[in-house]
C-alpha atoms as a printed R data frame, in Angstrom:
    type eleno elety resid chain resno       x       y       z
1   ATOM     1    CA   UNK     A     1  90.284  67.655 109.470
2   ATOM     2    CA   UNK     A     2  89.043  71.106 110.390
3   ATOM     3    CA   UNK     A     3  85.236  71.815 110.587
4   ATOM     4    CA   UNK     A     4  83.775  74.907 108.928
5   ATOM     5    CA   UNK     A     5  80.626  76.893 109.206
6   ATOM     6    CA   UNK     A     6  79.666  79.562 106.775
7   ATOM     7    CA   UNK     A     7  77.454  82.555 107.403
8   ATOM     8    CA   UNK     A     8  75.568  83.602 104.307
9   ATOM     9    CA   UNK     A     9  74.742  81.871 101.014
10  ATOM    10    CA   UNK     A    10  75.049  84.622  98.448
11  ATOM    11    CA   UNK     A    11  77.536  84.385  95.609
12  ATOM    12    CA   UNK     A    12  80.573  84.158  97.970
13  ATOM    13    CA   UNK     A    13  78.990  81.619 100.279
14  ATOM    14    CA   UNK     A    14  77.877  79.520  97.326
15  ATOM    15    CA   UNK     A    15  81.364  79.481  95.737
16  ATOM    16    CA   UNK     A    16  83.223  78.766  99.000
17  ATOM    17    CA   UNK     A    17  80.790  75.927  99.792
18  ATOM    18    CA   UNK     A    18  81.358  74.465  96.414
19  ATOM    19    CA   UNK     A    19  85.215  74.681  96.761
20  ATOM    20    CA   UNK     A    20  84.906  72.839 100.110
21  ATOM    21    CA   UNK     A    21  82.603  70.008  99.004
22  ATOM    22    CA   UNK     A    22  84.756  69.471  95.838
23  ATOM    23    CA   UNK     A    23  87.941  69.159  97.838
24  ATOM    24    CA   UNK     A    24  89.538  72.410  96.623
25  ATOM    25    CA   UNK     A    25  89.828  74.063  99.993
26  ATOM    26    CA   UNK     A    26  92.147  71.782 101.858
27  ATOM    27    CA   UNK     A    27  91.426  69.207 104.569
28  ATOM    28    CA   UNK     A    28  88.159  70.830 105.842
29  ATOM    29    CA   UNK     A    29  84.570  69.696 106.300
30  ATOM    30    CA   UNK     A    30  81.591  71.903 105.708
31  ATOM    31    CA   UNK     A    31  79.271  71.312 108.623
32  ATOM    32    CA   UNK     A    32  76.569  74.060 108.335
33  ATOM    33    CA   UNK     A    33  75.557  77.215 106.492
34  ATOM    34    CA   UNK     A    34  73.670  79.933 108.335
35  ATOM    35    CA   UNK     A    35  70.945  81.565 106.181
36  ATOM    36    CA   UNK     A    36  67.887  83.798 106.889
37  ATOM    37    CA   UNK     A    37  65.289  81.200 105.758
38  ATOM    38    CA   UNK     A    38  66.344  77.597 104.951
39  ATOM    39    CA   UNK     A    39  63.036  77.033 103.220
40  ATOM    40    CA   UNK     A    40  63.944  79.583 100.588
41  ATOM    41    CA   UNK     A    41  67.177  78.064  99.684
42  ATOM    42    CA   UNK     A    42  67.598  76.209  96.351
43  ATOM    43    CA   UNK     A    43  70.869  74.278  96.389
44  ATOM    44    CA   UNK     A    44  72.475  71.034  95.253
45  ATOM    45    CA   UNK     A    45  73.901  70.716  98.769
46  ATOM    46    CA   UNK     A    46  72.109  68.523 101.323
47  ATOM    47    CA   UNK     A    47  69.270  70.311 103.062
48  ATOM    48    CA   UNK     A    48  70.543  69.482 106.586
49  ATOM    49    CA   UNK     A    49  73.507  71.694 105.995
50  ATOM    50    CA   UNK     A    50  71.393  74.795 106.039
51  ATOM    51    CA   UNK     A    51  70.344  76.338 109.321
52  ATOM    52    CA   UNK     A    52  68.320  79.462 109.945
53  ATOM    53    CA   UNK     A    53  68.645  79.532 113.763
54  ATOM    54    CA   UNK     A    54  71.886  81.029 114.994
55  ATOM    55    CA   UNK     A    55  71.769  79.136 118.294
56  ATOM    56    CA   UNK     A    56  71.601  75.759 116.478
57  ATOM    57    CA   UNK     A    57  74.260  76.849 114.047
58  ATOM    58    CA   UNK     A    58  76.817  77.797 116.663
59  ATOM    59    CA   UNK     A    59  75.969  74.845 118.850
60  ATOM    60    CA   UNK     A    60  77.794  72.661 116.262
61  ATOM    61    CA   UNK     A    61  81.124  74.002 117.485
62  ATOM    62    CA   UNK     A    62  83.198  74.775 114.358
63  ATOM    63    CA   UNK     A    63  86.945  75.119 114.123
64  ATOM    64    CA   UNK     A    64  86.499  77.963 111.676
65  ATOM    65    CA   UNK     A    65  83.569  80.298 110.943
66  ATOM    66    CA   UNK     A    66  83.533  82.065 107.531
67  ATOM    67    CA   UNK     A    67  81.471  85.276 107.411
68  ATOM    68    CA   UNK     A    68  80.120  85.934 103.947
69  ATOM    69    CA   UNK     A    69  77.023  87.956 104.612
70  ATOM    70    CA   UNK     A    70  78.011  91.677 105.067
71  ATOM    71    CA   UNK     A    71  79.032  94.164 107.661
72  ATOM    72    CA   UNK     A    72  76.078  93.439 109.929
73  ATOM    73    CA   UNK     A    73  77.089  89.790 110.026
74  ATOM    74    CA   UNK     A    74  80.521  90.745 111.285
75  ATOM    75    CA   UNK     A    75  79.047  92.968 114.006
76  ATOM    76    CA   UNK     A    76  76.560  90.327 115.026
77  ATOM    77    CA   UNK     A    77  78.659  87.142 114.884
78  ATOM    78    CA   UNK     A    78  82.366  87.909 115.215
79  ATOM    79    CA   UNK     A    79  82.350  87.824 119.031
80  ATOM    80    CA   UNK     A    80  80.022  84.907 119.198
81  ATOM    81    CA   UNK     A    81  82.292  82.894 116.941
82  ATOM    82    CA   UNK     A    82  85.450  83.719 118.790
83  ATOM    83    CA   UNK     A    83  83.947  83.106 122.242
84  ATOM    84    CA   UNK     A    84  82.452  79.801 120.912
85  ATOM    85    CA   UNK     A    85  85.996  78.529 120.164
86  ATOM    86    CA   UNK     A    86  86.126  79.274 116.426
87  ATOM    87    CA   UNK     A    87  88.551  81.200 114.378
88  ATOM    88    CA   UNK     A    88  86.619  83.916 112.419
89  ATOM    89    CA   UNK     A    89  87.390  84.674 108.761
90  ATOM    90    CA   UNK     A    90  85.800  88.061 107.928
91  ATOM    91    CA   UNK     A    91  85.095  88.778 104.252
92  ATOM    92    CA   UNK     A    92  83.326  92.026 104.986
93  ATOM    93    CA   UNK     A    93  86.467  93.509 106.540
94  ATOM    94    CA   UNK     A    94  85.151  97.046 105.954
95  ATOM    95    CA   UNK     A    95  83.127  96.638 109.132
96  ATOM    96    CA   UNK     A    96  86.363  97.134 111.061
97  ATOM    97    CA   UNK     A    97  86.536 100.718 109.930
98  ATOM    98    CA   UNK     A    98  84.480 101.004 113.073
99  ATOM    99    CA   UNK     A    99  87.449 101.393 115.493
100 ATOM   100    CA   UNK     A   100  85.600 100.230 118.567
101 ATOM   101    CA   UNK     A   101  84.332  97.055 116.809
102 ATOM   102    CA   UNK     A   102  87.832  96.254 115.590
103 ATOM   103    CA   UNK     A   103  89.587  96.797 118.980
104 ATOM   104    CA   UNK     A   104  86.842  94.871 120.805
105 ATOM   105    CA   UNK     A   105  87.162  91.911 118.340
106 ATOM   106    CA   UNK     A   106  90.908  91.747 118.656
107 ATOM   107    CA   UNK     A   107  90.647  91.889 122.399
108 ATOM   108    CA   UNK     A   108  88.196  88.924 122.337
109 ATOM   109    CA   UNK     A   109  90.401  86.957 120.030
110 ATOM   110    CA   UNK     A   110  93.391  87.477 122.417
111 ATOM   111    CA   UNK     A   111  91.300  86.460 125.377
112 ATOM   112    CA   UNK     A   112  89.977  83.264 123.775
113 ATOM   113    CA   UNK     A   113  93.199  82.277 122.014
114 ATOM   114    CA   UNK     A   114  91.321  82.322 118.632
115 ATOM   115    CA   UNK     A   115  92.143  84.283 115.463
116 ATOM   116    CA   UNK     A   116  90.478  87.054 113.534
117 ATOM   117    CA   UNK     A   117  91.508  86.203 109.890
118 ATOM   118    CA   UNK     A   118  91.415  88.779 107.060
119 ATOM   119    CA   UNK     A   119  91.692  87.051 103.659
120 ATOM   120    CA   UNK     A   120  93.130  88.891 100.571
121 ATOM   121    CA   UNK     A   121  89.704  88.545  98.997
122 ATOM   122    CA   UNK     A   122  89.503  90.822  95.965
123 ATOM   123    CA   UNK     A   123  92.856  92.453  96.472
124 ATOM   124    CA   UNK     A   124  96.482  91.373  96.239
125 ATOM   125    CA   UNK     A   125  99.826  92.345  97.673
126 ATOM   126    CA   UNK     A   126  98.772  92.211 101.300
127 ATOM   127    CA   UNK     A   127 101.558  89.854 102.146
128 ATOM   128    CA   UNK     A   128 104.122  92.433 100.865
129 ATOM   129    CA   UNK     A   129 102.362  95.451 102.446
130 ATOM   130    CA   UNK     A   130 102.141  93.584 105.821
131 ATOM   131    CA   UNK     A   131 105.817  92.678 105.581
132 ATOM   132    CA   UNK     A   132 106.738  96.291 104.764
133 ATOM   133    CA   UNK     A   133 104.737  97.525 107.754
134 ATOM   134    CA   UNK     A   134 107.365  95.856 110.024
135 ATOM   135    CA   UNK     A   135 109.591  98.718 108.776
136 ATOM   136    CA   UNK     A   136 108.448 102.098 107.602
137 ATOM   137    CA   UNK     A   137 105.712 102.725 104.889
138 ATOM   138    CA   UNK     A   138 105.589 106.310 103.686
139 ATOM   139    CA   UNK     A   139 102.327 106.181 101.673
140 ATOM   140    CA   UNK     A   140  99.670 103.683 100.493
141 ATOM   141    CA   UNK     A   141  97.189 104.649  97.801
142 ATOM   142    CA   UNK     A   142  94.325 102.487  96.409
143 ATOM   143    CA   UNK     A   143  92.514 103.487  93.200
144 ATOM   144    CA   UNK     A   144  89.359 101.298  92.544
145 ATOM   145    CA   UNK     A   145  87.315 101.360  89.358
146 ATOM   146    CA   UNK     A   146  84.185  99.415  88.715
147 ATOM   147    CA   UNK     A   147  81.696  99.459  85.870
148 ATOM   148    CA   UNK     A   148  78.298 101.163  86.447
149 ATOM   149    CA   UNK     A   149  76.427  97.835  86.993
150 ATOM   150    CA   UNK     A   150  78.555  97.232  90.105
151 ATOM   151    CA   UNK     A   151  77.028 100.345  91.758
152 ATOM   152    CA   UNK     A   152  73.401  99.557  91.563
153 ATOM   153    CA   UNK     A   153  71.894  99.117  95.073
154 ATOM   154    CA   UNK     A   154  74.491 101.368  96.616
155 ATOM   155    CA   UNK     A   155  74.708 104.946  97.797
156 ATOM   156    CA   UNK     A   156  76.273 105.820  94.428
157 ATOM   157    CA   UNK     A   157  72.992 105.027  92.603
158 ATOM   158    CA   UNK     A   158  71.191 107.540  94.810
159 ATOM   159    CA   UNK     A   159  73.559 110.334  93.738
160 ATOM   160    CA   UNK     A   160  74.362 109.529  90.117
161 ATOM   161    CA   UNK     A   161  72.184 108.399  87.149
162 ATOM   162    CA   UNK     A   162  74.268 105.368  86.382
163 ATOM   163    CA   UNK     A   163  72.724 104.822  82.915
164 ATOM   164    CA   UNK     A   164  74.013 108.293  81.867
165 ATOM   165    CA   UNK     A   165  77.592 107.745  82.826
166 ATOM   166    CA   UNK     A   166  79.745 107.792  79.665
167 ATOM   167    CA   UNK     A   167  83.164 108.493  81.102
168 ATOM   168    CA   UNK     A   168  85.018 107.708  84.319
169 ATOM   169    CA   UNK     A   169  83.557 109.634  87.337
170 ATOM   170    CA   UNK     A   170  85.378 109.937  90.687
171 ATOM   171    CA   UNK     A   171  82.777 109.388  93.439
172 ATOM   172    CA   UNK     A   172  85.183 109.412  96.335
173 ATOM   173    CA   UNK     A   173  88.649 110.640  97.217
174 ATOM   174    CA   UNK     A   174  89.842 110.532 100.889
175 ATOM   175    CA   UNK     A   175  90.933 108.226 103.709
176 ATOM   176    CA   UNK     A   176  90.165 104.523 103.717
177 ATOM   177    CA   UNK     A   177  88.047 104.727 106.954
178 ATOM   178    CA   UNK     A   178  85.525 107.024 105.214
179 ATOM   179    CA   UNK     A   179  85.491 104.950 102.011
180 ATOM   180    CA   UNK     A   180  84.849 101.694 103.893
181 ATOM   181    CA   UNK     A   181  81.869 103.181 105.765
182 ATOM   182    CA   UNK     A   182  80.351 104.829 102.657
183 ATOM   183    CA   UNK     A   183  80.651 101.751 100.421
184 ATOM   184    CA   UNK     A   184  80.214  98.781 102.750
185 ATOM   185    CA   UNK     A   185  79.564  96.255  99.970
186 ATOM   186    CA   UNK     A   186  82.056  97.520  97.409
187 ATOM   187    CA   UNK     A   187  85.229  98.807  99.078
188 ATOM   188    CA   UNK     A   188  86.211  96.048 101.503
189 ATOM   189    CA   UNK     A   189  89.543  96.024  99.667
190 ATOM   190    CA   UNK     A   190  90.468  99.433 101.155
191 ATOM   191    CA   UNK     A   191  89.919  98.072 104.650
192 ATOM   192    CA   UNK     A   192  92.089  94.980 104.106
193 ATOM   193    CA   UNK     A   193  94.802  97.152 102.704
194 ATOM   194    CA   UNK     A   194  94.576  99.483 105.627
195 ATOM   195    CA   UNK     A   195  94.828  96.763 108.200
196 ATOM   196    CA   UNK     A   196  97.741  95.204 106.439
197 ATOM   197    CA   UNK     A   197  99.623  98.531 106.235
198 ATOM   198    CA   UNK     A   198  99.421 102.004 107.829
199 ATOM   199    CA   UNK     A   199  95.864 102.128 108.952
200 ATOM   200    CA   UNK     A   200  92.516 103.431 107.854
201 ATOM   201    CA   UNK     A   201  93.286 107.108 108.407
202 ATOM   202    CA   UNK     A   202  96.636 107.165 106.533
203 ATOM   203    CA   UNK     A   203  95.606 105.014 103.548
204 ATOM   204    CA   UNK     A   204  94.426 107.148 100.689
205 ATOM   205    CA   UNK     A   205  91.533 105.870  98.426
206 ATOM   206    CA   UNK     A   206  90.058 107.032  95.100
207 ATOM   207    CA   UNK     A   207  86.850 105.407  93.832
208 ATOM   208    CA   UNK     A   208  85.549 105.538  90.271
209 ATOM   209    CA   UNK     A   209  82.488 104.569  88.266
210 ATOM   210    CA   UNK     A   210  84.110 103.589  84.936
211 ATOM   211    CA   UNK     A   211  82.121 102.679  81.984
212 ATOM   212    CA   UNK     A   212  85.242 101.866  80.030
213 ATOM   213    CA   UNK     A   213  86.060  98.817  82.171
214 ATOM   214    CA   UNK     A   214  84.236  95.479  82.310
215 ATOM   215    CA   UNK     A   215  86.038  94.215  85.335
216 ATOM   216    CA   UNK     A   216  86.525  95.416  88.907
217 ATOM   217    CA   UNK     A   217  90.021  96.910  88.945
218 ATOM   218    CA   UNK     A   218  92.344  98.074  91.776
219 ATOM   219    CA   UNK     A   219  95.620  99.772  91.656
220 ATOM   220    CA   UNK     A   220  97.922  99.794  94.686
221 ATOM   221    CA   UNK     A   221 100.763 102.243  95.055
222 ATOM   222    CA   UNK     A   222 103.031 102.166  98.057
223 ATOM   223    CA   UNK     A   223 106.549 103.162  99.047
224 ATOM   224    CA   UNK     A   224 108.754 103.075 102.127
225 ATOM   225    CA   UNK     A   225 112.006 101.728 103.525
226 ATOM   226    CA   UNK     A   226 111.217  98.418 101.757
227 ATOM   227    CA   UNK     A   227 111.168 100.000  98.336
228 ATOM   228    CA   UNK     A   228 108.134 100.444  96.064
229 ATOM   229    CA   UNK     A   229 105.121  98.509  94.951
230 ATOM   230    CA   UNK     A   230 102.843  99.230  92.004
231 ATOM   231    CA   UNK     A   231 100.131  96.545  91.654
232 ATOM   232    CA   UNK     A   232  97.294  96.450  89.201
233 ATOM   233    CA   UNK     A   233  94.512  93.900  89.679
234 ATOM   234    CA   UNK     A   234  91.525  93.100  87.401
235 ATOM   235    CA   UNK     A   235  88.831  90.881  88.820
236 ATOM   236    CA   UNK     A   236  86.050  89.139  86.861
237 ATOM   237    CA   UNK     A   237  82.746  89.985  88.655
238 ATOM   238    CA   UNK     A   238  80.844  87.059  90.090
239 ATOM   239    CA   UNK     A   239  77.067  86.682  90.046
240 ATOM   240    CA   UNK     A   240  77.163  89.684  92.448
241 ATOM   241    CA   UNK     A   241  78.814  92.386  90.320
242 ATOM   242    CA   UNK     A   242  80.068  94.096  93.523
243 ATOM   243    CA   UNK     A   243  82.533  91.301  94.131
244 ATOM   244    CA   UNK     A   244  84.781  89.010  92.028
245 ATOM   245    CA   UNK     A   245  85.147  85.255  91.768
246 ATOM   246    CA   UNK     A   246  88.658  85.703  93.339
247 ATOM   247    CA   UNK     A   247  87.050  86.534  96.687
248 ATOM   248    CA   UNK     A   248  85.779  82.991  97.288
249 ATOM   249    CA   UNK     A   249  89.007  81.501  95.844
250 ATOM   250    CA   UNK     A   250  90.978  83.573  98.357
251 ATOM   251    CA   UNK     A   251  88.847  82.091 101.264
252 ATOM   252    CA   UNK     A   252  89.460  78.609  99.866
253 ATOM   253    CA   UNK     A   253  93.184  79.363  99.883
254 ATOM   254    CA   UNK     A   254  93.051  80.464 103.578
255 ATOM   255    CA   UNK     A   255  91.231  77.204 104.492
256 ATOM   256    CA   UNK     A   256  93.828  75.268 102.674
257 ATOM   257    CA   UNK     A   257  96.652  77.130 104.439
258 ATOM   258    CA   UNK     A   258  95.016  76.421 107.847
259 ATOM   259    CA   UNK     A   259  94.429  72.712 107.159
260 ATOM   260    CA   UNK     A   260  97.370  71.400 105.190
261 ATOM   261    CA   UNK     A   261 101.115  71.098 105.875
262 ATOM   262    CA   UNK     A   262 102.102  73.638 103.203
263 ATOM   263    CA   UNK     A   263 101.417  77.379 103.766
264 ATOM   264    CA   UNK     A   264 101.995  79.833 100.959
265 ATOM   265    CA   UNK     A   265 101.773  83.629 100.942
266 ATOM   266    CA   UNK     A   266 101.413  84.365 104.720
């Protein structure tokens, strides 16, 4: 049985925790959840699981650490997890648009013999894109559309009156590296797609506020020596409208792959 620690207890952290304790994430044991203030946490889970001191959290020595707390958590804890002997599952993969952080993290993973793991999260087709990258990929384009409510609390809200949007509005068009840095909570999908394929600077991204959709939608288009892929995804938002329920499900699938004899979709 693999031991797991989770960083963050927002919508993703709560759902991943629930999948683990209800035996839907493979042969793994949830040992601790790192939060800002354990006294402020209301949960059906046992209180001793929650920890608000990083030193005590990491002293438990997990096999796997799951980051579910945002880009700053990746920057703060990826190295510490790897050096502490844990594989590190990064949900907020957009943090690796920072080239220096990405290269440093990979180097530490190689030095320690541990793994940086990027789940599919809100996107699909990464297995095919990653396989195609063994050959030649000519282009990869991602078009993401989210309803106005998904953009509250982001830089988009500062630029556009979301209540007045009545038709689709393109708020970004350019390389994935720039989109991941501009929209850290909303476009982690572009970062995952970039790492699987042709990189942050060659992957093209278009981002829309779209009042005509009720779900977070992503369209992937790619072609190369492997052929073509056209993939349309539609994710039901979780309690946090910036992300979908499928994100936590994806992490549960990774944990199952790592802890059971059968591995699917790698």
